[in-house]
Short mmCIF file of C-alpha atoms in Angstrom, two decimals:
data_model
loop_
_atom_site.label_atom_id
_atom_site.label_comp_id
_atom_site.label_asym_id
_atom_site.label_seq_id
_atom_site.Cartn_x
_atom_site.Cartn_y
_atom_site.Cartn_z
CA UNK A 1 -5.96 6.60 -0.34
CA UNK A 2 -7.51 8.15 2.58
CA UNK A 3 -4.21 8.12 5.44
CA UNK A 4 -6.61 7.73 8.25
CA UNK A 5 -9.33 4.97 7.58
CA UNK A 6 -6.60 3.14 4.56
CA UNK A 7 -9.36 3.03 2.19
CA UNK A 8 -9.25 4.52 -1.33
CA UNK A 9 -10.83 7.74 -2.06
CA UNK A 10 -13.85 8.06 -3.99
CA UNK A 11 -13.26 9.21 -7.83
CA UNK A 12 -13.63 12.70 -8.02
CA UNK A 13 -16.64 14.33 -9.72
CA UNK A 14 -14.08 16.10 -12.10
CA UNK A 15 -12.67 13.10 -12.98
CA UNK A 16 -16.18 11.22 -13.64
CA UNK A 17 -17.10 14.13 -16.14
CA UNK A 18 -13.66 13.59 -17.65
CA UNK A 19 -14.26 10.24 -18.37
CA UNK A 20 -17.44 10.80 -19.99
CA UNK A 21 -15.95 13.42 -21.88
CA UNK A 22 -13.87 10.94 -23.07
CA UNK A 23 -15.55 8.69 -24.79
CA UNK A 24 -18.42 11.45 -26.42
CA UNK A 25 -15.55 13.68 -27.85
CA UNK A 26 -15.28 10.53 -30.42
CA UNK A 27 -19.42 10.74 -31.24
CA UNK A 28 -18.09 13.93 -33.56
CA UNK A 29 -17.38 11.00 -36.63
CA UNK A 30 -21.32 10.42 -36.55
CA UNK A 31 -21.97 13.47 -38.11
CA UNK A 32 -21.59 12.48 -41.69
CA UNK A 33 -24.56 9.78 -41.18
CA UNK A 34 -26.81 11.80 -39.05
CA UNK A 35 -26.80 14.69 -42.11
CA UNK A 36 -27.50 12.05 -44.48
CA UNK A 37 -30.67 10.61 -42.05
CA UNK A 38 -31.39 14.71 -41.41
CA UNK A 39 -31.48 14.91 -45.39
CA UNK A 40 -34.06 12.14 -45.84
CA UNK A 41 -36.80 13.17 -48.21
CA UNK A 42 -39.08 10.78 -46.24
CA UNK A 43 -39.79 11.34 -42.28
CA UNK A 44 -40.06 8.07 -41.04
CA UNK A 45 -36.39 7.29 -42.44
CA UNK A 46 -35.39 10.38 -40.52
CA UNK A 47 -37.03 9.58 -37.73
CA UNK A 48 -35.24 5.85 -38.12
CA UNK A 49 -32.02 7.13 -39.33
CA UNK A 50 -32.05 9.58 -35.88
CA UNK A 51 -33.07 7.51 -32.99
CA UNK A 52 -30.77 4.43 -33.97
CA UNK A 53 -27.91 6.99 -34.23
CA UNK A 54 -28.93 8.20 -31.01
CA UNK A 55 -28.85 5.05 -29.32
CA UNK A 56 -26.21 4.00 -31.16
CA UNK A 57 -24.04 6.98 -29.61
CA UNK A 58 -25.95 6.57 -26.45
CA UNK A 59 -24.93 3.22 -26.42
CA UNK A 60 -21.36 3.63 -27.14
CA UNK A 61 -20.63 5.70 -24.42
CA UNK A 62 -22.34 3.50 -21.47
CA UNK A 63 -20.54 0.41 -22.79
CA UNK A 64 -17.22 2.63 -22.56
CA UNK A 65 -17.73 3.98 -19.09
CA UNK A 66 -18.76 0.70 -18.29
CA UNK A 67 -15.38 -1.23 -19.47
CA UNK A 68 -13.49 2.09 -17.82
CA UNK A 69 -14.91 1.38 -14.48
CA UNK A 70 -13.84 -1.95 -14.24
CA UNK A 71 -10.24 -1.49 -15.79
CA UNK A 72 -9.89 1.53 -13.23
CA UNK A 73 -10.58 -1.31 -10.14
CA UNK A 74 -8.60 -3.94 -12.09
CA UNK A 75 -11.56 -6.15 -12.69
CA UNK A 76 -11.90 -8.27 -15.79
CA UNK A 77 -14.30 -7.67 -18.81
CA UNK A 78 -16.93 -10.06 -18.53
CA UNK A 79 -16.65 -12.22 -22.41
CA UNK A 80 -20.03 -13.00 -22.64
CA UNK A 81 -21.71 -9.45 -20.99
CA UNK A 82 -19.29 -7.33 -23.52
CA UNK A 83 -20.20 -9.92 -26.71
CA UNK A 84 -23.92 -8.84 -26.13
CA UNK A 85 -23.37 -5.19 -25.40
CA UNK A 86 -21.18 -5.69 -28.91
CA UNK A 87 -23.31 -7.24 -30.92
CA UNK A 88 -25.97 -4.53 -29.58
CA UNK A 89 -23.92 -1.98 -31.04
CA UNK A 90 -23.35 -3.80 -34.11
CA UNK A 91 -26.99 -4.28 -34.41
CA UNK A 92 -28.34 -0.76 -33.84
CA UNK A 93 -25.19 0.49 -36.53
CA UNK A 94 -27.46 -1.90 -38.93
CA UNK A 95 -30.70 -0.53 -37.57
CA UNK A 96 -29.77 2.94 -38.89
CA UNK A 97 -29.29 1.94 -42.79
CA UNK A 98 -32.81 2.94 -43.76
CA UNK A 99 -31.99 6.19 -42.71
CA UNK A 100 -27.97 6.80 -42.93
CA UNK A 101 -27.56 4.10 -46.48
CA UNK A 102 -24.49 3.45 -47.41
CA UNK A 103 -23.03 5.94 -44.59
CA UNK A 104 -23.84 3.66 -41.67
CA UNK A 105 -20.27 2.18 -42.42
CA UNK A 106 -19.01 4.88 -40.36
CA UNK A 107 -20.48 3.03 -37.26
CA UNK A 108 -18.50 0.39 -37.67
CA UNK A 109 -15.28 2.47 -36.33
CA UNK A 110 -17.21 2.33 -33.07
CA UNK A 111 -17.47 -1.07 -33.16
CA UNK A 112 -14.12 -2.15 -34.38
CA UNK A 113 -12.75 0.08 -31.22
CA UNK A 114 -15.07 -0.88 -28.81
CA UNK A 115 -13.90 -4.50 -29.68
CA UNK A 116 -10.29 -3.66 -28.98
CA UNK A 117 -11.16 -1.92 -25.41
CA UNK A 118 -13.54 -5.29 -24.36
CA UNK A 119 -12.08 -7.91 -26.05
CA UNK A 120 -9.08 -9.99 -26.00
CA UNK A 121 -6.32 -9.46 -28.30
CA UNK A 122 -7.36 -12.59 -30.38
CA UNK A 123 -10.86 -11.56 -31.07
CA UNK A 124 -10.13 -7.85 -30.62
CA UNK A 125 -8.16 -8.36 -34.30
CA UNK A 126 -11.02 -10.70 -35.92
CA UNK A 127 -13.28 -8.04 -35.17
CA UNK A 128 -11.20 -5.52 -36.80
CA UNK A 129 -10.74 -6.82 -39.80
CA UNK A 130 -14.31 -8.07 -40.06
CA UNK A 131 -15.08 -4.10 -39.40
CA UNK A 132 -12.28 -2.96 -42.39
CA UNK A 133 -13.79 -5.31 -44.75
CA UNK A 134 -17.25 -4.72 -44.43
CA UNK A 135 -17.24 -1.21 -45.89
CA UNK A 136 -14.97 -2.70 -49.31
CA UNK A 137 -17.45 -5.93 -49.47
CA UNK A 138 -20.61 -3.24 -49.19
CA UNK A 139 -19.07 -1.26 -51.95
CA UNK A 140 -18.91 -3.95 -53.84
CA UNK A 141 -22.46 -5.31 -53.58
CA UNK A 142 -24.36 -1.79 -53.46
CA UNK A 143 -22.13 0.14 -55.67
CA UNK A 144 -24.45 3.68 -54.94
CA UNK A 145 -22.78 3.35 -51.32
CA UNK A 146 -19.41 5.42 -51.36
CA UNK A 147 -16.36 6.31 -49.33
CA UNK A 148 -15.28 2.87 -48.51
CA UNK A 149 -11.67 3.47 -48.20
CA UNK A 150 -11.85 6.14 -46.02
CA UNK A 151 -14.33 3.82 -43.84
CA UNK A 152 -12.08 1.38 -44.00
CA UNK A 153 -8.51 3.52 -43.17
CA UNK A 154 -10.32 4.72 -40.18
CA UNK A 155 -11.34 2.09 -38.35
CA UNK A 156 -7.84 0.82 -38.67
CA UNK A 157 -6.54 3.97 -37.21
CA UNK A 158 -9.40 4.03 -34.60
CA UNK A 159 -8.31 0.81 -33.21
CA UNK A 160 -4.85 1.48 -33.23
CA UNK A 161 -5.70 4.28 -30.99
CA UNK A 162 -8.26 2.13 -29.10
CA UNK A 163 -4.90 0.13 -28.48
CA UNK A 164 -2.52 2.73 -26.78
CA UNK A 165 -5.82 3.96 -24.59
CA UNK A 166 -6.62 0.75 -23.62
CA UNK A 167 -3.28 -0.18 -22.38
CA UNK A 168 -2.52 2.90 -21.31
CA UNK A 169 -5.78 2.87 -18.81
CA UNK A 170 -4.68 -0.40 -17.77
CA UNK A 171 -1.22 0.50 -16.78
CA UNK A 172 -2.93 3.50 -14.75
CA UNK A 173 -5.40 1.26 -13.19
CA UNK A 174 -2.16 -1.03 -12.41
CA UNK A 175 -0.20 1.89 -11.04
CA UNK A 176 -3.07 2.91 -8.76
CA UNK A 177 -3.68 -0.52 -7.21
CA UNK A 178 0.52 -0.55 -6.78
CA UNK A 179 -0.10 3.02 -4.66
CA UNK A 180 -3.17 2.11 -3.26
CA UNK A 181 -1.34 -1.11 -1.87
CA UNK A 182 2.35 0.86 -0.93
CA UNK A 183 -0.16 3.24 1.30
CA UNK A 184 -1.35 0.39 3.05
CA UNK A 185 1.90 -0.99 3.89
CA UNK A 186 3.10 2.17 4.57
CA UNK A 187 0.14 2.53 7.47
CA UNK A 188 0.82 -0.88 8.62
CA UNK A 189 4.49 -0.70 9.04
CA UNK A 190 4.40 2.79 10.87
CA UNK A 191 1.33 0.90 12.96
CA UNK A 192 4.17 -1.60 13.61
CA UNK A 193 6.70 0.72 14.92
CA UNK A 194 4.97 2.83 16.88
CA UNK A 195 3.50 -0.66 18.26
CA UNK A 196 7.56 -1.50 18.75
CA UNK A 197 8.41 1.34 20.13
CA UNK A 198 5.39 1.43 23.06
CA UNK A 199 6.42 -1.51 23.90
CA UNK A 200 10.03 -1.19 24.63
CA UNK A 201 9.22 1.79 26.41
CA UNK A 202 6.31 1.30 28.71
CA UNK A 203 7.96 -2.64 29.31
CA UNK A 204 10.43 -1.55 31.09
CA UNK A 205 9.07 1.31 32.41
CA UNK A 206 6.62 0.02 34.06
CA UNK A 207 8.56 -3.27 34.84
CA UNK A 208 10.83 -0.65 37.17
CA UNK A 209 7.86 1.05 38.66
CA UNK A 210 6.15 -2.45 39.63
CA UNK A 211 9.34 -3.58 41.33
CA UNK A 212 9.75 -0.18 43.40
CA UNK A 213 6.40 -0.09 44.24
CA UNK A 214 6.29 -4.12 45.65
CA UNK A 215 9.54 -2.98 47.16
CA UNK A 216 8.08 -0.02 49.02
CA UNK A 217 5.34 -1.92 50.51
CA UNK A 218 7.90 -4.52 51.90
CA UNK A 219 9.13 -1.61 53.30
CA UNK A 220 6.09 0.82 54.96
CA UNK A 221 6.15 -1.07 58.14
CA UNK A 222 9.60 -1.67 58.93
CA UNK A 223 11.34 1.44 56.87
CA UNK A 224 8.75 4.76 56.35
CA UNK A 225 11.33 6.66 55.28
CA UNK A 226 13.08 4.55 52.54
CA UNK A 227 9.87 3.73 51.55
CA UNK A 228 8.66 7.11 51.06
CA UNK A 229 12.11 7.32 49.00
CA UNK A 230 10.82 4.26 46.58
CA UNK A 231 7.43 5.94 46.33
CA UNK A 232 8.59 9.11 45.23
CA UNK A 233 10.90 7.60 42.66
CA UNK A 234 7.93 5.73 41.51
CA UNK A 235 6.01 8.90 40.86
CA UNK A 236 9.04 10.19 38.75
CA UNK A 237 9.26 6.69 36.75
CA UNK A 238 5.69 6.81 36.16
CA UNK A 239 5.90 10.79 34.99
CA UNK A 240 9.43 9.80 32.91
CA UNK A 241 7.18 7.02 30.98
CA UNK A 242 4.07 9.06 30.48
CA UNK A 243 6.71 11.74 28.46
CA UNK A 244 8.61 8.92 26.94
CA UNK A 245 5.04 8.00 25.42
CA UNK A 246 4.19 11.40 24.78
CA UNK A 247 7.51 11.49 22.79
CA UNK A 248 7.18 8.22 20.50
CA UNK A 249 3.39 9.42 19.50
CA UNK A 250 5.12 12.80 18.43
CA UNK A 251 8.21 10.95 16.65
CA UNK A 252 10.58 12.78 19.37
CA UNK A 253 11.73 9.67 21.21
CA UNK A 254 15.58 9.68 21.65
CA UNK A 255 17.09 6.48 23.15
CA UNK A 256 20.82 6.88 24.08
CA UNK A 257 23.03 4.25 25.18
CA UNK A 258 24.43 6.05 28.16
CA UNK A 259 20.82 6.79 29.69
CA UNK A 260 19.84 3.27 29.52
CA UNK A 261 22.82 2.06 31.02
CA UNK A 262 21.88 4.35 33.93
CA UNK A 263 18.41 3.17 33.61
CA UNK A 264 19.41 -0.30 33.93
CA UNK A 265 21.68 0.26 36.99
CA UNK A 266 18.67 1.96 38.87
CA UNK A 267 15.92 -1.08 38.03
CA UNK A 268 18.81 -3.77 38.74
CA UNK A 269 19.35 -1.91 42.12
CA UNK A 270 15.74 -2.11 42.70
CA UNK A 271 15.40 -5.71 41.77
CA UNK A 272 18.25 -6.53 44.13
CA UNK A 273 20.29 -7.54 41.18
CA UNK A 274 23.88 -6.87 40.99
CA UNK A 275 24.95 -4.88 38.27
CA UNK A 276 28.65 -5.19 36.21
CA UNK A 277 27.67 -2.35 34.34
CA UNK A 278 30.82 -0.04 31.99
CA UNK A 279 32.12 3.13 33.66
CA UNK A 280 32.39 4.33 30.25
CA UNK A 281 31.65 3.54 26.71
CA UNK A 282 33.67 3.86 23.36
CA UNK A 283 32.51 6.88 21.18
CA UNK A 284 29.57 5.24 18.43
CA UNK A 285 28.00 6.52 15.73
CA UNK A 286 24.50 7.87 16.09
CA UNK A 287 22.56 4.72 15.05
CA UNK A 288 24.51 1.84 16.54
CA UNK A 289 24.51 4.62 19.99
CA UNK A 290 20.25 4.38 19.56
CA UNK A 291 20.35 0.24 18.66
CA UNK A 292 23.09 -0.67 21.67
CA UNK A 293 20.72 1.57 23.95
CA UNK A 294 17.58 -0.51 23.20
CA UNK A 295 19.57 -3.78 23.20
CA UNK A 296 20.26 -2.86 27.07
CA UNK A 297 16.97 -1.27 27.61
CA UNK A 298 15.73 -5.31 26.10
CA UNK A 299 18.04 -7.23 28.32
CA UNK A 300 17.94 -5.20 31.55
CA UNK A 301 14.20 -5.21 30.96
CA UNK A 302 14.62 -9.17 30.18
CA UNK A 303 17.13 -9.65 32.93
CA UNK A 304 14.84 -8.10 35.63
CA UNK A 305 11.58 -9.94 34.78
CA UNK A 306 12.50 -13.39 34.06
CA UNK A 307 15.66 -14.30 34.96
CA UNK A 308 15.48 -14.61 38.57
CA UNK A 309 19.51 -14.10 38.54
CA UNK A 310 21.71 -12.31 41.42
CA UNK A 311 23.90 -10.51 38.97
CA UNK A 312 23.85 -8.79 36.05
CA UNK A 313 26.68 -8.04 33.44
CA UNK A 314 26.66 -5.26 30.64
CA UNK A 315 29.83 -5.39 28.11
CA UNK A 316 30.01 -2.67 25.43
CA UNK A 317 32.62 -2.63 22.79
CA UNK A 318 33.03 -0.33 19.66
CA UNK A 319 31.33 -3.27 17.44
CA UNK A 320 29.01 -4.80 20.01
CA UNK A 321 26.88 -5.22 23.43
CA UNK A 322 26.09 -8.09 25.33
CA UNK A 323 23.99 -8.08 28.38
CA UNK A 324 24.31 -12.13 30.31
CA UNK A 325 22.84 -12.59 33.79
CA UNK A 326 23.73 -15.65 36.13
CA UNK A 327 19.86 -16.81 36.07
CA UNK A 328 18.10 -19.64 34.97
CA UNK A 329 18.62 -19.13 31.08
CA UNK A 330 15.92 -19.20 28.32
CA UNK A 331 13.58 -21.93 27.94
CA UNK A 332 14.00 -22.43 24.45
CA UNK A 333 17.36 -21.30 22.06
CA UNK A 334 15.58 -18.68 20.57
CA UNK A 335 13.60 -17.16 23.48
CA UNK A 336 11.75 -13.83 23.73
CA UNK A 337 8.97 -11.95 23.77
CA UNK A 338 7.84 -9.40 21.47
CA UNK A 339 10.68 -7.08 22.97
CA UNK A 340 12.75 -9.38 21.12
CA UNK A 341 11.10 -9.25 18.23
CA UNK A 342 11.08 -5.33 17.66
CA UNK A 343 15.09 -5.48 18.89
CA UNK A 344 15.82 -7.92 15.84
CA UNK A 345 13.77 -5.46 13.78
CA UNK A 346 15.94 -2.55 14.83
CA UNK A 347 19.16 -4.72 14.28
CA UNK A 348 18.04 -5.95 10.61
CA UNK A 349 17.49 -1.90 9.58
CA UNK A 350 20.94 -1.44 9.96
CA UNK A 351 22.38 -5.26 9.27
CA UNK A 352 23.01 -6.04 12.74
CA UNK A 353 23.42 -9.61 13.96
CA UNK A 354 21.21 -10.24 17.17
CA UNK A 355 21.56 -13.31 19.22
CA UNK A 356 19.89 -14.88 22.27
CA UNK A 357 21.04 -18.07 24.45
CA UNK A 358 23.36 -19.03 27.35
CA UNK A 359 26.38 -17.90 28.11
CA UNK A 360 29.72 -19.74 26.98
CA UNK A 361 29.65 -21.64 30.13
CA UNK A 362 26.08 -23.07 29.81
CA UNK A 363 24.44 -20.76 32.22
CA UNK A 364 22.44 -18.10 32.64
CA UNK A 365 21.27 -15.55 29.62
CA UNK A 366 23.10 -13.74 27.14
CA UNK A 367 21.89 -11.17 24.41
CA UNK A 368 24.31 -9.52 22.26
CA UNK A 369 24.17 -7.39 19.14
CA UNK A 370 26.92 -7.53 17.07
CA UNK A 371 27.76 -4.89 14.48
CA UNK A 372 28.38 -6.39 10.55
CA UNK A 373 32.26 -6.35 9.60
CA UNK A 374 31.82 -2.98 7.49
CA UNK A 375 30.86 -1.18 10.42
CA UNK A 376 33.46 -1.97 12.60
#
């Protein structure tokens, strides 16, 4: 599967010739009738005995590639379609008697394979037999015609072979749509996260810069100077996101809890929120460092647009964080945005529980993620 457009690749031209090769290696088995047709002491049952052997082989090989094709794209065998091209086969094996007599009966391996790669099991094995009797009925009738056991022995072991290949294609063509299809989830999820993570960046990002810059021009006529100070720390929240971005697309993006607690106490200053934000924090491992840093990163972000609170509290333990606010609450129990969404994404990866709602006293917001009882 090509990894840019998600679409499978073309069959290679190697692979087409192998396929062919495939199915002609087998025409070897028709050289006992076309010496007998070469051998005719009359032309036209040369000629005869030649061109339906041709055709027959000719034949053969299309129907194969034919039933290939579709197995390899997981398509069913039309029944009716491969009972013609069949009975085609069947016929032009019959067509060549004049010139092949009583070696003709080696066609019939074709057949009784070709049956097994088209055909259900159930007429797959009437069609065998019919094939394995033939030559031991024809003996019987036209006793001049010889070698009917050995007719008979190999289409048997033809079709047990016809068996394995068939299957065996099958499971390949299975396998192939199972990569084919683990590809395209594969593109879709990383579409996903790189989605997630643009989004939890640039939100609150840009959520910070919007804030400073509405609160710089509050404050160009009354306050140049602080307002040159909001300005210029709008520039460097503006440059900060643009390498944050560059970071995600290039898989480099670190998030650490201690930087987006500092985060959040500079875009709850600027949103004249109070903050109640930890001095310190308790020593974490790695992961639930990254996951509690875009919990706060989620709620200060949260906090900050929506909330329309006066304070802001940040609790971190060894086996959770909580962010609450004194605002208005959510609108709903399970509130969020797609922020939300990619936090409870990050929190299932590592078994998390995440949890949105009031506070215990019925007001305002609370977020927290809690870590499961194994990794406390």
């Amino acid at each position: 599967m090509d990894s840019l457009t998600g679409q499978p690749r073309p069959v290679s031209r190697r692979w087409r010739f192998t396929g062919w090769l495939l199915a002609a290696v087998w025409l070897f088995f028709l050289n006992v009738p076309l010496s007998t047709a070469l051998h005719q002491p009359q032309p036209w049952r040369r000629v005869v005995g030649v061109a339906t052997l041709i055709a027959f082989g000719l034949g053969y090989v299309l129907l194969f590639q034919w039933a290939r094709q579709l197995r390899e794209h997981l398509q069913p065998i039309p029944p009716r379609r491969a009972g013609i091209a069949l009975t085609g086969l069947a016929v032009l094996g019959l067509a060549s008697i004049p010139g092949t007599a009583g070696d003709w009966t080696a066609t019939l391996v074709f057949v009784a394979a070709s049956a097994v790669f088209l055909l259900s099991a159930a007429q797959a094995l009437i069609i065998v037999a019919l094939c394995a009797l033939i030559p031991l009925v024809g003996a019987w009738l036209v006793p001049t015609w010889t070698g009917e056991s050995t007719v008979t022995f190999a289409v048997l072991l033809a079709s047990f072979a016809m068996f394995g290949v068939s299957r065996l294609a099958q499971r390949n063509s299975e396998l192939r749509a199972a990569q084919r299809e683990i590809s395209r989830l594969a593109v879709a999820e990383e579409r996903a996260r790189a989605a997630r993570d643009l989004h939890d960046i640039l939100g609150h990002s840009l959520t910070v810069v919007a804030i400073k810059a509405e609160l710089a021009g509050r404050l160009i006529e009354v306050d140049r100077a602080r307002a040159a100070v909001e300005i210029a720390e709008v520039e460097a929240l503006a440059r900060a996101a643009l390498s944050d971005v560059r970071q995600t697309v290039g898989a480099y993006r670190e998030v650490t809890l201690v930087a987006e607690l500092a985060g959040a106490r500079s875009a709850l200053a600027a949103a004249g929120i109070a903050a109640d934000l930890p001095a310190e924090v308790p020593a974490l491992p790695d992961e639930w460092d990254r996951l509690f840093g875009w919990a706060v990163r989620e709620g200060v972000t949260n906090v900050v647009r929506h909330s329309g609170a006066r304070c802001c509290t940040v609790r971190v333990h060894p086996d959770r964080v909580e962010v609450s606010d004194d605002g208005r609450g959510p609108s709903t129990p399970d509130a969020g945005g797609y922020g939300l969404v990619g936090l409870r994404e990050r929190a299932r990866e590592l078994d998390a529980a995440l949890s949105v709602g009031r506070r215990p006293d019925g007001s305002g917001f609370l977020l927290r993620v809690h870590a499961p009882a194994e990794a406390r």
